[in-house]
Short mmCIF file of C-alpha atoms in Angstrom, two decimals:
data_model
loop_
_atom_site.label_atom_id
_atom_site.label_comp_id
_atom_site.label_asym_id
_atom_site.label_seq_id
_atom_site.Cartn_x
_atom_site.Cartn_y
_atom_site.Cartn_z
CA UNK A 16 104.57 150.02 128.28
CA UNK A 17 103.89 149.75 132.01
CA UNK A 18 100.93 147.51 132.69
CA UNK A 19 98.45 148.02 135.52
CA UNK A 20 96.90 145.57 137.97
CA UNK A 21 94.24 146.53 140.49
CA UNK A 22 94.19 144.05 143.35
CA UNK A 23 91.89 143.29 146.26
CA UNK A 24 88.66 143.26 144.25
CA UNK A 25 85.82 141.97 146.39
CA UNK A 26 82.67 141.96 144.27
CA UNK A 27 81.13 142.66 140.88
CA UNK A 28 81.12 146.41 141.50
CA UNK A 29 84.87 146.43 142.11
CA UNK A 30 85.48 144.31 139.04
CA UNK A 31 83.32 146.49 136.79
CA UNK A 32 85.02 149.73 137.82
CA UNK A 33 88.49 148.22 137.34
CA UNK A 34 87.61 146.90 133.89
CA UNK A 35 85.96 150.15 132.82
CA UNK A 36 89.14 152.02 133.77
CA UNK A 37 91.18 150.01 131.29
CA UNK A 38 93.44 147.99 133.58
CA UNK A 39 95.45 145.05 132.27
CA UNK A 40 94.93 142.67 135.19
CA UNK A 41 92.58 142.23 138.13
CA UNK A 42 93.55 140.58 141.40
CA UNK A 43 91.55 138.61 143.94
CA UNK A 44 92.87 137.71 147.41
CA UNK A 45 91.94 134.07 147.86
CA UNK A 46 91.77 132.32 151.24
CA UNK A 47 94.40 134.51 152.93
CA UNK A 48 93.50 134.76 156.60
CA UNK A 49 93.49 138.25 158.06
CA UNK A 50 93.09 140.07 154.76
CA UNK A 51 90.09 142.41 154.62
CA UNK A 52 89.91 141.63 150.90
CA UNK A 53 89.73 137.88 151.49
CA UNK A 54 87.47 135.83 149.22
CA UNK A 55 86.77 132.14 149.28
CA UNK A 56 87.97 130.20 146.25
CA UNK A 57 84.36 129.87 145.15
CA UNK A 58 83.70 133.61 145.46
CA UNK A 59 86.83 134.38 143.46
CA UNK A 60 85.85 131.86 140.77
CA UNK A 61 82.42 133.48 140.39
CA UNK A 62 84.12 136.81 139.59
CA UNK A 63 86.96 135.40 137.49
CA UNK A 64 84.51 133.81 135.06
CA UNK A 65 83.38 137.35 134.14
CA UNK A 66 86.88 138.67 133.36
CA UNK A 67 87.14 139.34 129.60
CA UNK A 68 89.61 137.50 127.42
CA UNK A 69 92.17 140.30 127.04
CA UNK A 70 92.40 141.02 130.79
CA UNK A 71 94.32 138.67 133.09
CA UNK A 72 92.76 137.34 136.28
CA UNK A 73 95.17 136.91 139.19
CA UNK A 74 94.55 134.77 142.27
CA UNK A 75 96.66 136.08 145.15
CA UNK A 76 97.34 133.11 147.40
CA UNK A 77 99.41 132.08 150.40
CA UNK A 78 99.38 128.29 150.14
CA UNK A 79 100.89 126.04 152.78
CA UNK A 80 102.06 123.56 150.15
CA UNK A 81 102.27 122.93 146.43
CA UNK A 82 99.20 120.70 146.76
CA UNK A 83 97.27 123.57 148.35
CA UNK A 84 98.31 125.91 145.52
CA UNK A 85 97.26 123.39 142.88
CA UNK A 86 93.86 123.06 144.53
CA UNK A 87 93.35 126.84 144.55
CA UNK A 88 94.42 127.05 140.92
CA UNK A 89 91.82 124.48 139.94
CA UNK A 90 89.05 125.97 142.08
CA UNK A 91 89.51 129.57 140.91
CA UNK A 92 90.43 129.06 137.26
CA UNK A 93 92.68 132.14 137.41
CA UNK A 94 95.04 132.97 134.55
CA UNK A 95 97.82 133.78 137.02
CA UNK A 96 98.76 132.61 140.52
CA UNK A 97 100.52 135.18 142.71
CA UNK A 98 102.19 133.38 145.62
CA UNK A 99 102.72 135.62 148.64
CA UNK A 100 106.01 134.34 150.03
CA UNK A 101 104.76 131.09 151.53
CA UNK A 102 106.66 128.70 149.22
CA UNK A 103 110.41 128.34 148.71
CA UNK A 104 111.93 128.53 145.27
CA UNK A 105 112.06 124.74 144.87
CA UNK A 106 108.36 124.47 145.73
CA UNK A 107 107.64 127.31 143.32
CA UNK A 108 109.46 125.42 140.58
CA UNK A 109 107.37 122.32 141.32
CA UNK A 110 104.16 124.38 141.22
CA UNK A 111 105.08 126.06 137.95
CA UNK A 112 105.73 122.70 136.31
CA UNK A 113 102.25 121.46 137.21
CA UNK A 114 99.94 124.36 136.33
CA UNK A 115 98.88 125.95 133.08
CA UNK A 116 98.51 129.31 134.83
CA UNK A 117 101.42 131.74 134.92
CA UNK A 118 103.12 132.00 138.31
CA UNK A 119 104.23 135.20 140.07
CA UNK A 120 106.50 135.06 143.12
CA UNK A 121 106.03 137.92 145.58
CA UNK A 122 109.30 138.89 147.27
CA UNK A 123 110.85 141.52 149.50
CA UNK A 124 113.34 143.35 147.23
CA UNK A 125 115.85 143.50 150.10
CA UNK A 126 115.79 139.70 150.58
CA UNK A 127 119.29 138.44 149.63
CA UNK A 128 117.92 135.36 147.84
CA UNK A 129 115.19 137.19 145.92
CA UNK A 130 116.93 136.48 142.62
CA UNK A 131 116.60 132.72 143.27
CA UNK A 132 112.92 133.00 142.41
CA UNK A 133 113.66 134.32 138.92
CA UNK A 134 114.33 130.76 137.75
CA UNK A 135 111.02 129.37 139.00
CA UNK A 136 108.46 132.08 138.24
CA UNK A 137 107.15 133.95 135.24
CA UNK A 138 107.50 137.29 137.05
CA UNK A 139 108.57 138.69 140.41
CA UNK A 140 106.35 141.05 142.35
CA UNK A 141 108.19 143.24 144.85
CA UNK A 142 106.25 144.39 147.88
CA UNK A 143 106.83 145.81 151.34
CA UNK A 144 107.66 143.47 154.22
CA UNK A 145 106.03 144.84 157.37
CA UNK A 146 105.40 143.13 160.71
CA UNK A 147 106.42 139.82 159.17
CA UNK A 148 103.83 140.06 156.40
CA UNK A 149 104.59 140.56 152.72
CA UNK A 150 102.16 143.04 151.19
CA UNK A 151 98.88 144.47 152.38
CA UNK A 152 100.45 147.22 154.51
CA UNK A 153 100.04 150.10 152.05
CA UNK A 154 103.64 151.08 152.80
CA UNK A 155 106.25 152.14 150.27
CA UNK A 156 109.59 150.31 150.20
CA UNK A 157 112.99 151.28 148.77
CA UNK A 158 112.40 151.74 145.04
CA UNK A 159 116.13 151.72 144.38
CA UNK A 160 116.31 148.17 145.76
CA UNK A 161 113.53 147.22 143.36
CA UNK A 162 115.32 148.91 140.46
CA UNK A 163 118.52 146.97 141.24
CA UNK A 164 116.56 143.72 141.38
CA UNK A 165 114.87 144.50 138.05
CA UNK A 166 118.30 144.84 136.44
CA UNK A 167 119.47 141.52 137.91
CA UNK A 168 116.64 139.26 136.74
CA UNK A 169 115.71 138.04 133.25
CA UNK A 170 111.97 138.05 133.91
CA UNK A 171 109.42 140.87 134.38
CA UNK A 172 109.30 142.79 137.66
CA UNK A 173 105.97 144.04 139.05
CA UNK A 174 106.09 146.91 141.54
CA UNK A 175 103.69 146.98 144.49
CA UNK A 176 103.65 148.50 147.95
CA UNK A 177 102.10 151.83 148.89
CA UNK A 178 101.45 153.03 145.36
CA UNK A 179 98.83 155.71 144.81
CA UNK A 180 97.85 158.49 142.42
CA UNK A 181 100.42 160.85 143.90
CA UNK A 182 103.51 158.64 143.69
CA UNK A 183 103.02 156.07 140.94
CA UNK A 184 104.53 158.16 138.13
CA UNK A 185 107.70 158.71 140.17
CA UNK A 186 107.78 155.01 141.04
CA UNK A 187 107.60 154.01 137.38
CA UNK A 188 110.38 156.43 136.47
CA UNK A 189 112.58 155.13 139.30
CA UNK A 190 112.08 151.39 138.79
CA UNK A 191 110.93 150.96 135.16
CA UNK A 192 108.78 147.96 136.10
CA UNK A 193 106.90 145.70 133.73
CA UNK A 194 103.75 146.49 135.72
CA UNK A 195 102.45 148.28 138.80
CA UNK A 196 100.05 146.78 141.33
CA UNK A 197 97.69 148.84 143.49
CA UNK A 198 95.07 148.00 146.09
CA UNK A 199 94.58 150.27 149.12
CA UNK A 200 96.01 153.23 147.17
CA UNK A 201 92.78 153.45 145.17
CA UNK A 202 90.41 152.98 148.10
CA UNK A 203 88.26 155.37 150.08
CA UNK A 204 86.78 154.16 153.37
CA UNK A 205 87.95 150.63 152.61
CA UNK A 206 86.28 150.37 149.19
CA UNK A 207 87.65 150.77 145.68
CA UNK A 208 86.91 154.32 144.57
CA UNK A 209 86.05 154.82 140.88
CA UNK A 210 87.67 158.27 140.73
CA UNK A 211 90.91 157.07 142.33
CA UNK A 212 91.12 154.04 140.05
CA UNK A 213 90.67 156.24 136.97
CA UNK A 214 93.20 158.78 138.20
CA UNK A 215 95.72 156.03 138.96
CA UNK A 216 95.42 154.64 135.44
CA UNK A 217 95.72 158.15 133.99
CA UNK A 218 98.86 158.78 136.09
CA UNK A 219 100.54 155.66 134.71
CA UNK A 220 99.58 156.16 131.05
CA UNK A 221 102.10 158.95 130.25
CA UNK A 222 104.85 156.68 131.63
CA UNK A 223 103.76 153.65 129.61
#
């Protein structure tokens, strides 16, 4: 069953529409400079406290160090930390050993050492590398590279990068991911759109 995460939630309205659509996880971009979805740790925490028990809250972070990541974990209280490529696999292992939250490593599926992170994370999230930034571009990457990576690792693979209502079913068939992750693909004029969120969930359900 393919799970669904809606990321880049910015306020209570966004959270309510994601939850009412039946998603499995909700993501909050925490203290990442340059992101239009950026929240402070305190803002994220105020939303995370309202996430119901059977839905996972995910703090998307880009920490400069393990200490920074630990601080964000404590401040937000998120169930899951999604680290956006800023820590090496040894630092990820150190982080994972010190937090109760699950840890997701975001990687470029074409990165030769991507499999190294499988030993130090609870899941890998594959996203598009564009202009030196991992994620946030709304661009699709090579799904076949993601499918190969999924076969090589013993942990769940989460597919992100340019997913939307029109392509997510094909993406799930091509990659067979544990979960899919969407943000800008369910937005209209820079805001989460209730209709697009519902349609995205409905597009994934037959593939689940």
